[in-house]
Every structure is written in C-alpha cells, then in structure tokens.
PDB file of C-alpha atoms in Angstrom:
ATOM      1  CA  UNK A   1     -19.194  27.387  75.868  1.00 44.00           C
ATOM      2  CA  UNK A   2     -15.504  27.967  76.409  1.00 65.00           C
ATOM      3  CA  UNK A   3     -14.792  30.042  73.796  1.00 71.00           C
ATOM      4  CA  UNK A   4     -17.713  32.316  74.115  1.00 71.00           C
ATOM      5  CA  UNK A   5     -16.343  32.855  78.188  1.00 78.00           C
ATOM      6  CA  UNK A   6     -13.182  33.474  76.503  1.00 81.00           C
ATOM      7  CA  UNK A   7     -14.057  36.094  73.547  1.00 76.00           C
ATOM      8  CA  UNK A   8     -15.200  38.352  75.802  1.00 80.00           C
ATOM      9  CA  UNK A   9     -11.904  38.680  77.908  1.00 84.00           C
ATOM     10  CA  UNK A  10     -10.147  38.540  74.371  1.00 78.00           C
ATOM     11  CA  UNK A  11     -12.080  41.553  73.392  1.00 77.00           C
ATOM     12  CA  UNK A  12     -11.097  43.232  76.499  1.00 82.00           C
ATOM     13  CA  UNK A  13      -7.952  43.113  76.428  1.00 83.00           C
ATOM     14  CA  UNK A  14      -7.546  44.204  72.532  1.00 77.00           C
ATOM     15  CA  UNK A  15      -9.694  47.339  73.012  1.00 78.00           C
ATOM     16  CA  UNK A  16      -7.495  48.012  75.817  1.00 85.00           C
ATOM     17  CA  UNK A  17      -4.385  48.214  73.684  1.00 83.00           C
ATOM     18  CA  UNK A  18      -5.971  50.365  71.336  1.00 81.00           C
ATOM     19  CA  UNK A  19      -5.870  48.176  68.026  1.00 77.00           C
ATOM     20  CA  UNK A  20      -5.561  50.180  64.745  1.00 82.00           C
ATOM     21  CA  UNK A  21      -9.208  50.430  62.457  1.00 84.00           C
ATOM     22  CA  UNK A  22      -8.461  47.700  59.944  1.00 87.00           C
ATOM     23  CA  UNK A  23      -7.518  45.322  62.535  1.00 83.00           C
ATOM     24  CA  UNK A  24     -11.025  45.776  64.208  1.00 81.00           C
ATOM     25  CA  UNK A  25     -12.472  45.679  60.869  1.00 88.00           C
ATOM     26  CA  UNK A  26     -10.480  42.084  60.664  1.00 88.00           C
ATOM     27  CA  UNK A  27     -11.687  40.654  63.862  1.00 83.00           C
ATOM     28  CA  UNK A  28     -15.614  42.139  62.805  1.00 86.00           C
ATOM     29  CA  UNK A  29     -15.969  40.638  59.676  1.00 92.00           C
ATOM     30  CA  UNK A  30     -13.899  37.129  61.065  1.00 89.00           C
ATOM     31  CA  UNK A  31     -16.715  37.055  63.695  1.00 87.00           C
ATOM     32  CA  UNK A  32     -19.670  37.635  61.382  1.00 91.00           C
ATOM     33  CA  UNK A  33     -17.932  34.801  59.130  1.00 93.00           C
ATOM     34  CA  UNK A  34     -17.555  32.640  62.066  1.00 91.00           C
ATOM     35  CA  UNK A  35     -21.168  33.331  63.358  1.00 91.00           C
ATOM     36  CA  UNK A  36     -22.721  32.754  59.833  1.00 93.00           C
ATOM     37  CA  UNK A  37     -20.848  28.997  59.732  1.00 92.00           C
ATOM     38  CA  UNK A  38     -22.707  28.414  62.932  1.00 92.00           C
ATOM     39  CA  UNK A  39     -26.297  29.288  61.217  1.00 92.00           C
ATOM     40  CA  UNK A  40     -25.784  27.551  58.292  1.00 92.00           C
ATOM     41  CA  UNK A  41     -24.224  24.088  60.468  1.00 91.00           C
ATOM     42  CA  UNK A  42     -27.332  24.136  62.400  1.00 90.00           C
ATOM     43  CA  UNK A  43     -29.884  24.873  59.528  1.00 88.00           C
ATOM     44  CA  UNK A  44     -28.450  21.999  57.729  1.00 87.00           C
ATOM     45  CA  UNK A  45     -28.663  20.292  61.192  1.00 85.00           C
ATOM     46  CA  UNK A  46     -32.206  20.847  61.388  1.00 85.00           C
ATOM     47  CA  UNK A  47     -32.970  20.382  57.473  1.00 80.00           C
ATOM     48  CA  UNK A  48     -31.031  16.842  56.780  1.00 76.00           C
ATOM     49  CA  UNK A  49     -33.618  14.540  58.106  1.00 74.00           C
ATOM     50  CA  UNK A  50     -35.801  15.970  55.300  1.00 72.00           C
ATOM     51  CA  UNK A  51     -33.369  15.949  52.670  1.00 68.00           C
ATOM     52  CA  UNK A  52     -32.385  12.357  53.692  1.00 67.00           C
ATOM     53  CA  UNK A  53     -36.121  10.753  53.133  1.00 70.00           C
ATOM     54  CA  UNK A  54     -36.220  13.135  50.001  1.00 73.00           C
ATOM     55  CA  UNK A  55     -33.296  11.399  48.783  1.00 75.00           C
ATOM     56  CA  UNK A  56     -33.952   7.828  49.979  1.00 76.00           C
ATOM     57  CA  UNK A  57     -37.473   8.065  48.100  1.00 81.00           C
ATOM     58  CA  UNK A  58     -35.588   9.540  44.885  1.00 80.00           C
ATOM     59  CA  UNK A  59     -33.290   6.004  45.294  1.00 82.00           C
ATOM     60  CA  UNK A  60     -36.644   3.834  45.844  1.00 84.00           C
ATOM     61  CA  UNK A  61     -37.788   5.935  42.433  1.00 85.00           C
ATOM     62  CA  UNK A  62     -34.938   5.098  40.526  1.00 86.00           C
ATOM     63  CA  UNK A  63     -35.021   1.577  41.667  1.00 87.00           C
ATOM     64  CA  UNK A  64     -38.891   0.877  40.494  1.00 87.00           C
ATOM     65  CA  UNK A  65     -37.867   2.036  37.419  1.00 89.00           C
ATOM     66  CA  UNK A  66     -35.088   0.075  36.804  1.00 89.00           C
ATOM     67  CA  UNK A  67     -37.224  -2.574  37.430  1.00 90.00           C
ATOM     68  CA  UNK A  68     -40.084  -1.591  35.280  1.00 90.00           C
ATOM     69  CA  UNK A  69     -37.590  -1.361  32.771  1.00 90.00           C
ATOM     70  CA  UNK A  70     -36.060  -4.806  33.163  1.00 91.00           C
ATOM     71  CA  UNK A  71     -39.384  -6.256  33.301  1.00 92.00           C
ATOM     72  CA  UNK A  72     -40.575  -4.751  29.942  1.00 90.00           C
ATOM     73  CA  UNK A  73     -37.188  -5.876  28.357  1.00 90.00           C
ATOM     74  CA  UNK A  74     -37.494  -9.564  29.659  1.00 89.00           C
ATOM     75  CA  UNK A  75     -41.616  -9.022  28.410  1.00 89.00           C
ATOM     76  CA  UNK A  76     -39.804  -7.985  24.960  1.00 89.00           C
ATOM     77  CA  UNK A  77     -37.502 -11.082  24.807  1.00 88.00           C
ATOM     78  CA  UNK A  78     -40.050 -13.201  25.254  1.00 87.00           C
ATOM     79  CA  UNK A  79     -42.898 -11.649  22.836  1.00 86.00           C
ATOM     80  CA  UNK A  80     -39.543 -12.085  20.243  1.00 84.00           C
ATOM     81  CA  UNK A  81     -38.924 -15.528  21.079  1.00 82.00           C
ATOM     82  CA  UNK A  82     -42.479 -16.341  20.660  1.00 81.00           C
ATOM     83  CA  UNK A  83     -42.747 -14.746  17.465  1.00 80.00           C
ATOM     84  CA  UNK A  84     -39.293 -16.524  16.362  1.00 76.00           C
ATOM     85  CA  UNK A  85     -40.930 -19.596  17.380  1.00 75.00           C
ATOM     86  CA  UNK A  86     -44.276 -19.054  15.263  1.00 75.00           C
ATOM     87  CA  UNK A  87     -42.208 -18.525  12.240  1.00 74.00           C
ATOM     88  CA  UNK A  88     -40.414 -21.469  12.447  1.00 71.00           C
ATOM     89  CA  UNK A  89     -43.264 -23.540  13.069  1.00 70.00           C
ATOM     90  CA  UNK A  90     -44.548 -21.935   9.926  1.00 68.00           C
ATOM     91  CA  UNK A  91     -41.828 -22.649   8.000  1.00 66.00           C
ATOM     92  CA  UNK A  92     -41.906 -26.278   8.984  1.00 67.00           C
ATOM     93  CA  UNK A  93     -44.925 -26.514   7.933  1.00 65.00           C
ATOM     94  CA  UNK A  94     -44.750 -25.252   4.661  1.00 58.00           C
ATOM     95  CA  UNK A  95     -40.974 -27.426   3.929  1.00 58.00           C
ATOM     96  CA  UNK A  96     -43.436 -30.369   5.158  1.00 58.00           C
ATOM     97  CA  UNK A  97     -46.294 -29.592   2.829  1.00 58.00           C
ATOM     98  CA  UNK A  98     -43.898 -28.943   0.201  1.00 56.00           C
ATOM     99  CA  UNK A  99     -42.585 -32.105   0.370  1.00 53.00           C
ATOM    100  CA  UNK A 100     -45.609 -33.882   0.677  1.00 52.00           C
ATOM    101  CA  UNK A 101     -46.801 -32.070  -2.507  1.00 53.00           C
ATOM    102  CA  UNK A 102     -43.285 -32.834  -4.040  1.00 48.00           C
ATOM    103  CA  UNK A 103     -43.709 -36.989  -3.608  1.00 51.00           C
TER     104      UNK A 103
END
C-alpha cells in the first residue's frame, strides 16, 4: 500500500513541473503495463489450484498407463515363454519317439 500513497504525490509533483507529452505518454502506458502485471499475477493466483489438480491427474494418467503398459509387456513375455516352452516339449517328444522308432 506504500506505493499507491506514494504515486499519487509522485503524480503531483510531475504535473506541477509541466512534463513534456511523450513523457506523460511514458508514465501512461508504464502504468497500464504495470497495472495489467497485477491482473494477470492474481488471475493466475486464483486459477493455479485448478491447473495444479489438472496437472496432478494428467501425472496419475500417465502413470496408469505406464503401468498398463508394463503389465501387458510382462503378460507378453510370459505368453512367449509359454509358447517357447510348448515347443520344446514338442520337440522332445518327437527326438524321443524318433528314437524309440529308430531302436
């Protein structure tokens, strides 16, 4: 609250010195900037608890999948080592009835 008690004396004392056009035109637009920064701070003030949960539940998102996706590789693995495993009992038993046919 400072600097708003102290703007006003500020712009006081510079019309009383009679500033030239562009250098009012300066101090305008610096103020509009300036008061603009303060609506956008506190928008984004007011808006980040919503972005924040949006966020965390994109992070929770991208973490089920991951999972998902792990799980169906491991489920993958394990349909191929099963499927390794049938062929070589297969082929066992064929080399074994071979043999047997073969004595």
């Amino acid at each position: 609250m400072e600097t708003v008690q102290e703007l006003i004396p500020l712009a006081k004392e510079m019309m009383s010195q009679k500033p030239s056009r562009k250098l009012v035109k300066l101090y305008v637009l610096g103020s509009v900037l300036a008061f603009f920064g303060v609506v956008l701070i506190l928008v984004e003030t007011v808006c980040s608890p919503f972005t924040a949960c949006s966020r965390l539940r994109d992070e929770e998102a991208a973490g089920a999948e991951l999972r998902a996706a792990r799980e169906r590789q491991a489920l993958r693995t394990q349909t191929r080592l099963h499927k390794g495993k049938q062929q070589e009992a297969a082929l066992c038993s064929r080399a074994l009835s071979k043999r047997l046919q073969g004595s």
